[in-house]
Coordinates of C-alpha atoms in Angstrom, one line a residue:
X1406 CA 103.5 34.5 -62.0
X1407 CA 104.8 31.5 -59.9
X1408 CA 107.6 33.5 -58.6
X1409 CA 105.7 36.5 -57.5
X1410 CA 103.1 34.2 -55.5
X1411 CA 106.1 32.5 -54.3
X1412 CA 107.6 35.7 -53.2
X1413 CA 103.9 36.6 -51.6
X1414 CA 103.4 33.8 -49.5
X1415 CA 107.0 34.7 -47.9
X1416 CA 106.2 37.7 -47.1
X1417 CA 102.7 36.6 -45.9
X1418 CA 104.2 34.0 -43.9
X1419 CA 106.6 36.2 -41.8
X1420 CA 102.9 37.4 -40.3
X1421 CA 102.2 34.6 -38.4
X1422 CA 98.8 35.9 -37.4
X1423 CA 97.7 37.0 -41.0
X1424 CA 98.5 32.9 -41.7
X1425 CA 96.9 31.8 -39.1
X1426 CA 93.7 33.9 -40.3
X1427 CA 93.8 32.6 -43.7
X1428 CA 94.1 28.9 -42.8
X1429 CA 91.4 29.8 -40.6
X1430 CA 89.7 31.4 -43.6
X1431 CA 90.4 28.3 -45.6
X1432 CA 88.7 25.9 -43.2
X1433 CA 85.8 28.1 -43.0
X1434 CA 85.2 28.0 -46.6
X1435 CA 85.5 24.4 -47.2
X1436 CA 83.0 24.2 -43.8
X1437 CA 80.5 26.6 -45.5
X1438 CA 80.3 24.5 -48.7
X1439 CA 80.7 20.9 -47.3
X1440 CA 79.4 21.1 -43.8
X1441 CA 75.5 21.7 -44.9
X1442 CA 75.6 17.8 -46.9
X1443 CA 77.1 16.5 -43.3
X1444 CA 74.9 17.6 -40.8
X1445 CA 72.4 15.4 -39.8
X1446 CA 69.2 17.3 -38.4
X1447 CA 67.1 19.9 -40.1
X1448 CA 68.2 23.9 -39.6
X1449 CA 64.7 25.0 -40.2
X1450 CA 62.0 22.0 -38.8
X1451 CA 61.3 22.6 -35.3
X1452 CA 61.4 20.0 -32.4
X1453 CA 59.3 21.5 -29.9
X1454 CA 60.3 18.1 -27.1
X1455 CA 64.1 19.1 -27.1
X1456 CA 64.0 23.1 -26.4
X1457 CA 66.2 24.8 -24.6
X1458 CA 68.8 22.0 -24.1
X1459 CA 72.5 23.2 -23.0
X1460 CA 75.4 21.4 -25.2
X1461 CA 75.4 17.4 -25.1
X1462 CA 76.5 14.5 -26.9
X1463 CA 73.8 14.5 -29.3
X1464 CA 73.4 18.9 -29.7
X1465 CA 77.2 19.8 -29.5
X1466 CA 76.0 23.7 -29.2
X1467 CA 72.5 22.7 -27.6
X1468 CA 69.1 23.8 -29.1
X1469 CA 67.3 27.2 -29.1
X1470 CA 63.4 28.3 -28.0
X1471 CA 62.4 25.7 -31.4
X1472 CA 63.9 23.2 -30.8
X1473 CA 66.6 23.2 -33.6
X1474 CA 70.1 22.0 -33.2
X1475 CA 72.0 25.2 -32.5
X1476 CA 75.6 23.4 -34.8
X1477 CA 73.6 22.8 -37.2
X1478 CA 72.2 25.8 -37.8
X1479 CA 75.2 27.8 -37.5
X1480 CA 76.9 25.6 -40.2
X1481 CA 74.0 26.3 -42.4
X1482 CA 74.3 29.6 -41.5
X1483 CA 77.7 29.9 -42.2
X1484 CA 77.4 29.9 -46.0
X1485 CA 74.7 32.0 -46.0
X1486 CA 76.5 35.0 -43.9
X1487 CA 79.7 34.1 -45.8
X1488 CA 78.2 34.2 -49.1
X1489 CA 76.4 37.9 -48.6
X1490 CA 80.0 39.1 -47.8
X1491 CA 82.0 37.4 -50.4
X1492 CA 79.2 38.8 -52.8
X1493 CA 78.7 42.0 -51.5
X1494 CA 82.2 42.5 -51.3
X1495 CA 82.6 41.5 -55.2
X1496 CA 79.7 43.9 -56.7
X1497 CA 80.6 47.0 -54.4
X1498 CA 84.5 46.8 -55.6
X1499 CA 84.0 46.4 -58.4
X1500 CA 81.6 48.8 -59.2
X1501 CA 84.1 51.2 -56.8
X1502 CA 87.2 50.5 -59.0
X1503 CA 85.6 51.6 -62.1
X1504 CA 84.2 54.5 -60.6
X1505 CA 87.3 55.6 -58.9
X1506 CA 89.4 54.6 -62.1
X1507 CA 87.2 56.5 -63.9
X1508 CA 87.4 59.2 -61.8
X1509 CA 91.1 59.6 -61.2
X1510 CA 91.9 59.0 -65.0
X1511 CA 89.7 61.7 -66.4
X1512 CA 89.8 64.3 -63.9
X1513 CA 87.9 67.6 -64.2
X1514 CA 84.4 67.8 -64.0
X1515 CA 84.0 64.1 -64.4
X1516 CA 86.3 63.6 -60.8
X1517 CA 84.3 66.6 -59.4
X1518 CA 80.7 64.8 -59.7
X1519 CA 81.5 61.8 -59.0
X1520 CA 83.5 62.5 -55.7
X1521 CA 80.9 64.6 -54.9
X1522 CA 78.7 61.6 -54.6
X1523 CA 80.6 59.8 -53.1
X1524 CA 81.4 61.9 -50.4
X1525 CA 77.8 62.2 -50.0
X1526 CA 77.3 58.8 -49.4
X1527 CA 80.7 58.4 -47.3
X1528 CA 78.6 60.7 -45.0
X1529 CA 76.4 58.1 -43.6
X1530 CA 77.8 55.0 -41.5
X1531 CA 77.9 51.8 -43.3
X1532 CA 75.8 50.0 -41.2
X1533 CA 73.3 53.0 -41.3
X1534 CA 73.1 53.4 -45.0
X1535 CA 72.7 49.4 -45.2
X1536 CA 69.6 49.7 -42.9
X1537 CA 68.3 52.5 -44.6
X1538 CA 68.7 50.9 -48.1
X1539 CA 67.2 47.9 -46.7
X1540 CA 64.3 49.5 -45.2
X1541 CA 63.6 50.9 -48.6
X1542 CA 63.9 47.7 -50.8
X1543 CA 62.4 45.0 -48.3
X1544 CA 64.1 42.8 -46.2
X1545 CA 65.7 39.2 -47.8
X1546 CA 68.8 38.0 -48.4
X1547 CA 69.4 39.6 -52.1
X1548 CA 68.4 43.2 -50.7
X1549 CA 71.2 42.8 -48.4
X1550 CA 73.7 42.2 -50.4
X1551 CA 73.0 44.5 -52.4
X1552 CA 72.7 47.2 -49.5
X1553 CA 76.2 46.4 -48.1
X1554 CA 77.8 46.5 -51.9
X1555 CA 76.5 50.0 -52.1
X1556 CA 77.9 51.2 -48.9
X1557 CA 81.4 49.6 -49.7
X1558 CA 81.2 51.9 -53.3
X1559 CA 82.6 55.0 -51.7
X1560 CA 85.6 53.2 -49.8
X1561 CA 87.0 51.6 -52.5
X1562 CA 86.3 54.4 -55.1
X1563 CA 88.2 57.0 -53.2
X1564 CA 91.3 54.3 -52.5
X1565 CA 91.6 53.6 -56.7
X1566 CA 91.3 57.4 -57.4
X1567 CA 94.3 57.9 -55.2
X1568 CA 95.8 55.0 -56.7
X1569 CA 95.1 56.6 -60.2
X1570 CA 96.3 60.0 -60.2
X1571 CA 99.6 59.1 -58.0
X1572 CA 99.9 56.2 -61.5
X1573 CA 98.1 58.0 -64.3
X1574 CA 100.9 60.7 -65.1
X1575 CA 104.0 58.3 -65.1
X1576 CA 106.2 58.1 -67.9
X1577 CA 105.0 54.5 -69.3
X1578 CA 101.5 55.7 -69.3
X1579 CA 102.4 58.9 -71.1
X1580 CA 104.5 56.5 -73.5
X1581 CA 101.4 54.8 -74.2
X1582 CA 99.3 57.4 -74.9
X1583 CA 102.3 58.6 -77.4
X1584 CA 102.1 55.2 -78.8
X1585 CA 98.1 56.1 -79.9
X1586 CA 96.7 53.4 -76.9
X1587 CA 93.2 53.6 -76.1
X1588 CA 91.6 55.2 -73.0
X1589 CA 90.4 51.4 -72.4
X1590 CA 93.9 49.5 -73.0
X1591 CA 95.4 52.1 -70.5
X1592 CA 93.0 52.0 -67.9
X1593 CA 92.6 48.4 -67.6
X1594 CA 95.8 47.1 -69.2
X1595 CA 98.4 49.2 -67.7
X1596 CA 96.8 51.0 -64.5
X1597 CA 94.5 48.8 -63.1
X1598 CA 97.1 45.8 -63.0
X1599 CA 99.7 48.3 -61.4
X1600 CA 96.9 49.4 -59.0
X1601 CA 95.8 45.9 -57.3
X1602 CA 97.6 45.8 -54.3
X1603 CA 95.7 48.1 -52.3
X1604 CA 92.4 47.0 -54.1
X1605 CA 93.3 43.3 -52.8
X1606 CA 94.0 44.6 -49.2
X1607 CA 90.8 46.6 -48.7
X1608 CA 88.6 43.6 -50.7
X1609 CA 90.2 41.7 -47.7
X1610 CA 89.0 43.8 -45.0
X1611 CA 86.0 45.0 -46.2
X1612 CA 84.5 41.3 -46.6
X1613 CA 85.1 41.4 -42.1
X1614 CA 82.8 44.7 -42.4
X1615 CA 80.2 43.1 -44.5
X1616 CA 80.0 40.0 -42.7
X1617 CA 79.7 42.4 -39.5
X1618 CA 76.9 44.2 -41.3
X1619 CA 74.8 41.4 -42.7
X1620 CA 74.6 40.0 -39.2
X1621 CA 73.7 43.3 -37.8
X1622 CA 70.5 43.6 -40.3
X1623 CA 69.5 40.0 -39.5
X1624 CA 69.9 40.8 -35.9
X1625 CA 67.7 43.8 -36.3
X1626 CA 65.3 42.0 -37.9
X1627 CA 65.9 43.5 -41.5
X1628 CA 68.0 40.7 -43.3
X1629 CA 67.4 37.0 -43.9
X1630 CA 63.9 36.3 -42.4
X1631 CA 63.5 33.2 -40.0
X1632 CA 63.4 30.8 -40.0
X1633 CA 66.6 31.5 -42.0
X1634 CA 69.9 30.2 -40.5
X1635 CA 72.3 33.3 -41.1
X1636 CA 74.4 33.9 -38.0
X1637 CA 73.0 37.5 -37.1
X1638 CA 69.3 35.5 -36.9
X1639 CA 70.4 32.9 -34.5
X1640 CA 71.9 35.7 -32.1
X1641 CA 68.6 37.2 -32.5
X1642 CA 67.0 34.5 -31.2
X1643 CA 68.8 34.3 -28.5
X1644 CA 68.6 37.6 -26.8
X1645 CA 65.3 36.5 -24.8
X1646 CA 67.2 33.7 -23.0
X1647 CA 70.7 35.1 -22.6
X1648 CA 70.4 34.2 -18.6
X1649 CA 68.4 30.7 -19.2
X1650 CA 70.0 29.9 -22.6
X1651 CA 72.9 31.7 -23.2
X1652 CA 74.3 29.2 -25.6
X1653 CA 71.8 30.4 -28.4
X1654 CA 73.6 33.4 -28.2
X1655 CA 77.0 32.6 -27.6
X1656 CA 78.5 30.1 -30.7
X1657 CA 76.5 32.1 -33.5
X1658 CA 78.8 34.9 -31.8
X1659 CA 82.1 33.5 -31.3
X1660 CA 81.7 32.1 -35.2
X1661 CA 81.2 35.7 -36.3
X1662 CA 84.1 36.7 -34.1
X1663 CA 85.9 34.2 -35.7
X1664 CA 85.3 35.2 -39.4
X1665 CA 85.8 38.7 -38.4
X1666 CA 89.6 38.5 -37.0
X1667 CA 90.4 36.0 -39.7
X1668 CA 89.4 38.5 -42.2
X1669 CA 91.0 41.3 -40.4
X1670 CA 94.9 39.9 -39.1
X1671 CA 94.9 38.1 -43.0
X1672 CA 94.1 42.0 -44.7
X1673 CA 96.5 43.7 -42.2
X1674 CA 99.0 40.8 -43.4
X1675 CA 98.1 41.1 -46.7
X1676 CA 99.0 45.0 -46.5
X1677 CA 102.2 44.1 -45.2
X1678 CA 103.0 41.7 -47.8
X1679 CA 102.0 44.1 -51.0
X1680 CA 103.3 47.5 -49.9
X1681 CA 107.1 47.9 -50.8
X1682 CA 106.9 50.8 -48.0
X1683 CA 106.5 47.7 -45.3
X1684 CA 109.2 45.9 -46.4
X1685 CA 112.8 47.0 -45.6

């Protein structure tokens, strides 16, 4: 196990972008977690005598139309945004893999059906089945989450069905079945573990799409409710003053940029790293 993540992180490292993301990943994280205990003014209370301010000494990224210090919000944002798509992320893969497992393993009628729905919901953009799901279940946090998982389902489903059918029929597998295994032992025993790679890589990238997507519901107005600190919120709030008060508008931005491309050049590195057909 030590020798394989050894022989990972070499062939990570030879990225030097995909590193660079996941440091960049890595800081993120531990900001997300420890930043909120460090921060000294209140993301939510309003201060109605310091509005509008540009960056200074005492509000490093200014204040917005409340009031509110503009870095402190956006590090109590930062959990929240990174949070939906770490979640998000988790439930829709998972629930994905063991459809597409499920799918590719049995075949038939079973792999007809269930393709069949996904392709139906592969039909609709990601962000538009999100804001349609969300419209239906009400707008907080939890319905967001639970909006992006379901529009990651298809994507990951149709990537471990591949995955399955090019494994399923390989001579250890039909060994095992010979040998009287369980459906279960094979499945999740034998074929998932051989199948991870590519489940890893697109876990990777999709948590960029999910963070995209969660901001783009709070920007609309249909995810985390103000006075809520998620990043897509603050941008929100500064669309009214992007000529007066363009930093409102601008850091919240540049962080979701930033969590984006990390997330991105680290999954494209990843793919590198985990696909014997990228190495020579």
């Amino acid at each position: 196990m030590k020798r394989s993540m050894k022989e990972f992180y070499y062939k990570l490292s030879k990225n030097k972008s995909a590193l660079v993301g996941g440091y960049l990943i890595i800081i993120l994280i531990i900001i997300a977690i420890v930043g909120p205990f460090l921060t000294t003014f209140d993301p939510v209370e309003p201060d109605y005598g310091a509005k509008l301010e540009g960056p200074s000494a005492e509000h490093w990224f200014g204040t917005d139309n409340h009031g509110r210090d503009i870095f402190t919000r956006i590090i109590h944002g930062l959990s929240i945004t990174m949070t939906i798509g770490f979640f998000s992320t988790l439930l829709g893969g998972v629930t994905g893999v063991l459809v597409g497992i499920v799918s590719g393993y049995y075949g038939g009628k079973v792999d007809a059906v269930i393709m069949r729905l996904m392709d139906i919901l592969l039909a609709f953009p990601g962000i538009l089945l999100a804001l349609a799901l969300v419209s239906i279940l009400g707008a907080n946090t939890q319905n967001v989450i639970l909006a992006v998982a379901i529009s990651a389902i298809p994507t990951f489903a149709r990537i471990v069905r591949g995955s399955t059918l090019a494994t399923k029929n390989l001579e250890y597998i039909d060994a095992m079945k010979a040998l009287g295994a369980s459906d279960a032992r094979i499945i999740f025993k034998h074929i998932l573990p051989n199948i991870s790679s590519p489940i890893i890589v697109q876990a990777s990238l999709y948590i960029a799409t999910a963070v995209l997507s969660a901001s783009g519901l709070s920007f609309l107005g249909m995810g985390a409710q103000p006075p809520s600190p998620e990043l897509g919120a603050i941008l929100s709030d500064g669309r009214d003053y992007m000529w007066d008060a363009g930093h409102i508008a601008l850091f919240p931005g540049l962080v979701i940029m930033l969590i984006v491309l990390a997330f991105n050049v680290l999954g494209d590195g990843m793919r590198d790293a985990l696909d014997p057909k990228m190495n020579k």
